[in-house]
CSV table of C-alpha atoms in Angstrom, one decimal:
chain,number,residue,atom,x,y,z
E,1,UNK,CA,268.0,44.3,191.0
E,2,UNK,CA,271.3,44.4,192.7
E,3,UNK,CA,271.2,42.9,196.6
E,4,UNK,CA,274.9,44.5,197.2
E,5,UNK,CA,275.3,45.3,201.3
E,6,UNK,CA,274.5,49.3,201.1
E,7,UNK,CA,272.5,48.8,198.0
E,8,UNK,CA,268.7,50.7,198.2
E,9,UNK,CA,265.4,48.6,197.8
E,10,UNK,CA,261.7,49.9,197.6
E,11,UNK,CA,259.6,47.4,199.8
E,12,UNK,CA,256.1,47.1,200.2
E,13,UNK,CA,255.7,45.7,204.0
E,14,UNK,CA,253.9,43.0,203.6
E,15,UNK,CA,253.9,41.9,207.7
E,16,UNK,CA,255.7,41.6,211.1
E,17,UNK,CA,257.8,39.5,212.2
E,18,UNK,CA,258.6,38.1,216.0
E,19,UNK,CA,261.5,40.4,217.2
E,20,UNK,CA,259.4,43.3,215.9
E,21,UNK,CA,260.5,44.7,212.2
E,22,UNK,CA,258.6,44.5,209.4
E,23,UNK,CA,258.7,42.0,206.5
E,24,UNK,CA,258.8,42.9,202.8
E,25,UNK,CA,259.8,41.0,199.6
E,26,UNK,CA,262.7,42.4,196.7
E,27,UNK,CA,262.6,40.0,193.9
E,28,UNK,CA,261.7,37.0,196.0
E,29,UNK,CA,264.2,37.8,199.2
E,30,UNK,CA,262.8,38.4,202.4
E,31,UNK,CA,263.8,42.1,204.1
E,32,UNK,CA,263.5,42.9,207.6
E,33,UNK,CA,263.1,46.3,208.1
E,34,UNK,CA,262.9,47.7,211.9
E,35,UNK,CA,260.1,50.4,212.4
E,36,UNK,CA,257.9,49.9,210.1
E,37,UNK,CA,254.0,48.6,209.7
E,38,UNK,CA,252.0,46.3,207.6
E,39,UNK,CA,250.9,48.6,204.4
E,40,UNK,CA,254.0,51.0,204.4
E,41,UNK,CA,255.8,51.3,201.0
E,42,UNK,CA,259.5,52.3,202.1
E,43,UNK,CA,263.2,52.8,200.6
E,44,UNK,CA,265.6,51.0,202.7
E,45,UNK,CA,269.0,50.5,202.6
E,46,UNK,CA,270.4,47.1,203.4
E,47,UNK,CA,272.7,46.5,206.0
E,48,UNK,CA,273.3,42.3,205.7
E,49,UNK,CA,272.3,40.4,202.7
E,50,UNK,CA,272.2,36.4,203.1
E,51,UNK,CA,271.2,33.8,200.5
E,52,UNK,CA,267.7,34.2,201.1
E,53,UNK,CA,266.6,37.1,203.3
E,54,UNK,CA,268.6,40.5,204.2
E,55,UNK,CA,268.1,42.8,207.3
E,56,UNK,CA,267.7,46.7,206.0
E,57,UNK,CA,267.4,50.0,208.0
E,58,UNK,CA,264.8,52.4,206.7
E,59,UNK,CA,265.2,55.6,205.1
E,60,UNK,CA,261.6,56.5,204.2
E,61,UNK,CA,258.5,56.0,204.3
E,62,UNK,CA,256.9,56.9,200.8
E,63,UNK,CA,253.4,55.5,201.4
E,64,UNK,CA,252.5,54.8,205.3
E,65,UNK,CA,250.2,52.0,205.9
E,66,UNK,CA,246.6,52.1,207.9
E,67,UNK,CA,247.6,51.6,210.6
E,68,UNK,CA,250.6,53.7,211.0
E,69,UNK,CA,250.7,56.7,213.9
E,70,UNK,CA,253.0,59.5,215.1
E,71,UNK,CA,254.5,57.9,218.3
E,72,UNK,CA,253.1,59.6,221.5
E,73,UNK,CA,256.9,58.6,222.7
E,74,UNK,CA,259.6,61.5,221.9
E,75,UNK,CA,262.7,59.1,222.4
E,76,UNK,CA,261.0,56.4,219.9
E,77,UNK,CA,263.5,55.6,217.4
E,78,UNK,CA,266.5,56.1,219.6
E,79,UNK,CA,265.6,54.3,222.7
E,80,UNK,CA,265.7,50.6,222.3
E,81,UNK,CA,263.0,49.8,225.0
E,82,UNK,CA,260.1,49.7,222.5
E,83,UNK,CA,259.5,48.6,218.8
E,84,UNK,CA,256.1,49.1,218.3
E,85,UNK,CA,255.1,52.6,219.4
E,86,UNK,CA,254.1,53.7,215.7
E,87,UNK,CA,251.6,51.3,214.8
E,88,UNK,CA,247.9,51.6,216.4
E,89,UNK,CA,246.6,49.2,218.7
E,90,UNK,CA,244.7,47.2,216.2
E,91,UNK,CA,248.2,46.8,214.2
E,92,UNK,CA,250.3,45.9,217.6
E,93,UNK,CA,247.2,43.0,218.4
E,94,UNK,CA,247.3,41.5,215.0
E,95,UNK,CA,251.1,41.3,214.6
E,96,UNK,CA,251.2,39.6,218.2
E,97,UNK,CA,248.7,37.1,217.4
E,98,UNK,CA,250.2,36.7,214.0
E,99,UNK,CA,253.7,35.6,215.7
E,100,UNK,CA,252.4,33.3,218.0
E,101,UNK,CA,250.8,31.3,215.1
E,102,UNK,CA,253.6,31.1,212.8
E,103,UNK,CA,255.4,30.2,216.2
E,104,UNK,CA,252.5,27.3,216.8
E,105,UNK,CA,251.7,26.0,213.5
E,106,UNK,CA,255.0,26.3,211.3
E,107,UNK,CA,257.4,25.9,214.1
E,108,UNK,CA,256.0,23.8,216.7
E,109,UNK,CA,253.8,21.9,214.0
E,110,UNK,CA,250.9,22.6,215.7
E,111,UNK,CA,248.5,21.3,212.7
E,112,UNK,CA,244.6,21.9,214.3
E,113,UNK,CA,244.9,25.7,216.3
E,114,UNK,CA,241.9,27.0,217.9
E,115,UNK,CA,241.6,31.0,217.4
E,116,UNK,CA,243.7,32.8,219.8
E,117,UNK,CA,241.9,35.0,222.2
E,118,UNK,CA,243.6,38.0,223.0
E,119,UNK,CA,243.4,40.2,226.5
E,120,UNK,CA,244.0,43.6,225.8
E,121,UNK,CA,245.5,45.8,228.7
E,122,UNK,CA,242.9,48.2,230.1
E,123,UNK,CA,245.1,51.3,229.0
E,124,UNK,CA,248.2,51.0,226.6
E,125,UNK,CA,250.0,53.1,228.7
E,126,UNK,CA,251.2,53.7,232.5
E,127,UNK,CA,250.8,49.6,233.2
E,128,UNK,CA,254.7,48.7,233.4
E,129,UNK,CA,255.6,47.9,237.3
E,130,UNK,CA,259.5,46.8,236.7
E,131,UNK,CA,261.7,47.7,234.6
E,132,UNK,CA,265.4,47.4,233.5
E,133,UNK,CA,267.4,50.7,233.4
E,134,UNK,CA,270.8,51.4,232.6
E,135,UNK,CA,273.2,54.2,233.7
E,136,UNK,CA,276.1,55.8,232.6
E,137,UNK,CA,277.7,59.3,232.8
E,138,UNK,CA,274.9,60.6,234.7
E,139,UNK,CA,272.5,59.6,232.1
E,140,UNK,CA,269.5,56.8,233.6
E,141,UNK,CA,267.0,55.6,230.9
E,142,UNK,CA,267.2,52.5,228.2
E,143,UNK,CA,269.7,51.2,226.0
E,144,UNK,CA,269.9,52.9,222.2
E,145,UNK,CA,269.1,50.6,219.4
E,146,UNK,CA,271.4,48.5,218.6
E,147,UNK,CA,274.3,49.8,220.8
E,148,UNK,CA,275.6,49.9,224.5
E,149,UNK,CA,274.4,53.8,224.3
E,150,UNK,CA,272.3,55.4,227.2
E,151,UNK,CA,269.3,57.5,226.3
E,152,UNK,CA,268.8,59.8,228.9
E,153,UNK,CA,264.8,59.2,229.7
E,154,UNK,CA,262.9,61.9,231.8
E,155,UNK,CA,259.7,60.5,231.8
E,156,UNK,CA,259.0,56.7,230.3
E,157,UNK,CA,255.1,56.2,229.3
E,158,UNK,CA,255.0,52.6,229.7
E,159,UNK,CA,255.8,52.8,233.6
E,160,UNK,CA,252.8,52.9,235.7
E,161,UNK,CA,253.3,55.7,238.3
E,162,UNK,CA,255.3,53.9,241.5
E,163,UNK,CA,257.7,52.7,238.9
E,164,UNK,CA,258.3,55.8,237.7
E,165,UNK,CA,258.8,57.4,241.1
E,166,UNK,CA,261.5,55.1,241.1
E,167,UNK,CA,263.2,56.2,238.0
E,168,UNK,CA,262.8,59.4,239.0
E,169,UNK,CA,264.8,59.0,242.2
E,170,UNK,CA,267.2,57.4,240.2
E,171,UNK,CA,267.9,60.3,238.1
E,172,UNK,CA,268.3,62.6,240.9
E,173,UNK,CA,271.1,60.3,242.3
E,174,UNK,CA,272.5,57.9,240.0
E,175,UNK,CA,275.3,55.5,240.1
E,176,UNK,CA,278.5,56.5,239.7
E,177,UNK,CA,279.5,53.8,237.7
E,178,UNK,CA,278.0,52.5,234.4
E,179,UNK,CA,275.5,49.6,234.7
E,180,UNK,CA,272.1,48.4,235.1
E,181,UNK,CA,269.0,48.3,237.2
E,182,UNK,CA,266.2,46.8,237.9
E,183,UNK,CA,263.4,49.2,239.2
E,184,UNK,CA,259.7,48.4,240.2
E,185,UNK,CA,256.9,50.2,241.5
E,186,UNK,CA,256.1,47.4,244.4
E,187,UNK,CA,258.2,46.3,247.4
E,188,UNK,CA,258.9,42.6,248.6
E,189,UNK,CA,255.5,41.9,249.5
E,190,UNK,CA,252.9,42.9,246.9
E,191,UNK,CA,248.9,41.9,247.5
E,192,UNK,CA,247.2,41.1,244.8
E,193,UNK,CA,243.5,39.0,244.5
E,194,UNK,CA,243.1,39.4,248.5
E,195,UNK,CA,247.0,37.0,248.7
E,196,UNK,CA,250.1,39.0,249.9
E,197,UNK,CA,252.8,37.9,247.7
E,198,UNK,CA,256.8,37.9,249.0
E,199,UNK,CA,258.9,39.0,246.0
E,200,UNK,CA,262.2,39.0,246.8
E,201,UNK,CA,264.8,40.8,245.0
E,202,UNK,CA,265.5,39.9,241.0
E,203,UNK,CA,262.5,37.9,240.9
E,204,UNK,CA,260.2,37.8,237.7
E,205,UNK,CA,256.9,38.7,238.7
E,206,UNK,CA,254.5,39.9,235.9
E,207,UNK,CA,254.8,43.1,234.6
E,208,UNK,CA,251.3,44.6,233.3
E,209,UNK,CA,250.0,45.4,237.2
E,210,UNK,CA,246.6,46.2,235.2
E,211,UNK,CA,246.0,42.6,234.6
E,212,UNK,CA,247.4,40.9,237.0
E,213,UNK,CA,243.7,40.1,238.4
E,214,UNK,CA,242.6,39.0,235.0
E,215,UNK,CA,245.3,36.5,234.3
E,216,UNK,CA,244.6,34.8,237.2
E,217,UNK,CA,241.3,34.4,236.5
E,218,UNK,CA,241.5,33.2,233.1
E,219,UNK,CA,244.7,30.7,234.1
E,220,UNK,CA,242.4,29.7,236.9
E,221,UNK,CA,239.4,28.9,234.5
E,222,UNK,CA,241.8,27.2,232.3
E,223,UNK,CA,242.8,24.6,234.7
E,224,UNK,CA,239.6,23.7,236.0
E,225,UNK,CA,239.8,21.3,239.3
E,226,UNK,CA,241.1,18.2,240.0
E,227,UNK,CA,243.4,16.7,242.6
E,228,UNK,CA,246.7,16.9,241.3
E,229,UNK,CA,248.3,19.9,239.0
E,230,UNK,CA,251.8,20.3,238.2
E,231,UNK,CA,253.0,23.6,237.0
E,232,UNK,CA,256.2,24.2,235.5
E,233,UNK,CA,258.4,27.7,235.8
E,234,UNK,CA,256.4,28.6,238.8
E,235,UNK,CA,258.5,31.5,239.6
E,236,UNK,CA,257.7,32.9,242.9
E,237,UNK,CA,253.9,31.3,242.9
E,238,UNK,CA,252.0,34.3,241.1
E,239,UNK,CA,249.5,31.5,239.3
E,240,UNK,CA,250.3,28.7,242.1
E,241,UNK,CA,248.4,30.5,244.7
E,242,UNK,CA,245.5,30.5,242.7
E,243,UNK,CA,245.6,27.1,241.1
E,244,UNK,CA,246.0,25.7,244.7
E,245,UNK,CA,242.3,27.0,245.3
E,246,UNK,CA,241.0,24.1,243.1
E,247,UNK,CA,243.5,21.5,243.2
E,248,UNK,CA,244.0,18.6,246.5
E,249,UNK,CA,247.6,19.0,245.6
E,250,UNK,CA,250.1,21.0,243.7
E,251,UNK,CA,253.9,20.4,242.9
E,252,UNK,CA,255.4,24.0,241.9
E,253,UNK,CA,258.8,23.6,239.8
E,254,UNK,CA,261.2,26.3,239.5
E,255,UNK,CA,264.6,26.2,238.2
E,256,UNK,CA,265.6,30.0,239.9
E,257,UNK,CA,265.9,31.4,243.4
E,258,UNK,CA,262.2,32.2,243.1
E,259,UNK,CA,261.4,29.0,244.4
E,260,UNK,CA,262.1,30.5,248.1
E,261,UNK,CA,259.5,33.2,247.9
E,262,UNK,CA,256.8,30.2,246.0
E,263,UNK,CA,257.3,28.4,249.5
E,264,UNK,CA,256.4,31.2,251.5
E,265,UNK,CA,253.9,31.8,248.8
E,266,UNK,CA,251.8,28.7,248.7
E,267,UNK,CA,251.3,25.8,250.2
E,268,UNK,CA,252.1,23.4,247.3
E,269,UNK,CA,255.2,20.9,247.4
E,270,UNK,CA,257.9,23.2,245.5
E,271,UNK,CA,260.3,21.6,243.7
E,272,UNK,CA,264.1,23.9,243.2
E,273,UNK,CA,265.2,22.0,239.9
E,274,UNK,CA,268.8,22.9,238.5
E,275,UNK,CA,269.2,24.3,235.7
């Protein structure tokens, strides 16, 4: 079977890859194909053929897989915010912990893995409390796949309901010139496990507000006590101010301007390392 650029295969998708498309085989070369789920036998067309693998585009889907759904999203498939909106929950959990150990064990050579554990969000949707948008034209929403395109986006189901407040005041005045944004559903002090948290502007702070509680618990448990811990990427302090609880003494490193708001934060020694 010809592997020409433009050429048409019939896959069977085999599995997922990190990055999000699916992986099939065509006479012993790997194809990635975007939008599609473990199970599915597609046609695809292929875009870029190396040695060994080729990326492809799909053209249909002649046999879906178990575990493929209709996406609840109507700009799926032209936005580029999310990749897996058609494959069920099950489907998404599997192919995340399926990344991480190929990530682990073939890439790290981590040889002896204990299972992975996974926390699933209380809801799938309305959990997202920051976002990127981008604007152009009048049009505020995500990037299109693959391209510098703005998809207009009225209402975005991953945004919990401050966030998308925001967006929405964003559409009803947006910038004149093209560009992006960063929108989020808290302000610069946000309270969360009875700490009020100063998050200045363009800091990372995590996203899923629906488990922000949990991950601190389960970092929390993870680290035990002792008298000295040392956490890396600190960012503005979200785990620091917990780990502090069972530590003597904790030395916070940061390589971003976070490391202002992890000093007003906490009270551990907070190292600003350049990057």
């Amino acid at each position: 079977m010809t592997h020409a650029e433009g050429s048409e295969v019939e896959l069977r998708i085999e599995t997922l890859a990190a990055g999000g498309d699916g992986v099939g085989r065509s006479d012993g070369r790997v194809v990635f194909v975007a939008r599609t789920a473990p199970g599915d036998r597609i046609r695809a067309r292929l875009l870029r053929v190396h040695p060994r693998y080729a990326h492809g585009e799909l053209i249909s889907v002649l046999e879906p897989g178990p575990h493929r759904r209709e996406s609840p999203c109507p700009y799926f498939g032209r936005c580029g915010g999310c990749r897996w909106l058609h494959l069920d929950d099950d489907a998404q959990e599997a192919g995340r912990t399926s990344i991480l150990r190929d990530a682990l064990q073939r890439i790290g050579g981590v040889k002896e893995l204990p299972s992975i554990r996974v926390v699933r969000s209380p809801q799938p949707f309305g959990y997202r409390s920051r976002a990127r948008v981008a604007h152009a034209n009048g049009r505020v929403g995500f990037r299109a796949w693959h391209s510098h395109e703005v998809i207009d986006i009225e209402r975005c189901l991953v945004l919990d309901a401050e966030t998308q407040s925001k967006l929405n005041q964003l559409r009803e005045h947006p910038p004149r010139a093209p560009g992006e944004i960063e929108i989020r559903g808290y302000g610069e002090k946000v309270d969360v496990a009875g700490r009020r948290l100063a998050v200045g502007p363009g800091a990372f702070f995590q996203a899923n507000r629906l488990l922000w509680e949990r991950w601190l618990e389960l970092v929390s448990d993870a680290c035990g006590r002792g008298e000295l811990a040392l956490e890396l990427y600190a960012g503005v302090g979200f785990y620091t101010a917990e780990i502090e609880r069972n530590f003597e003494s904790v030395i916070a490193v940061e390589w971003g301007a976070s490391a202002a708001d992890a000093r007003r934060n906490t009270r551990a020694r907070v190292i600003q390392a350049a990057a």
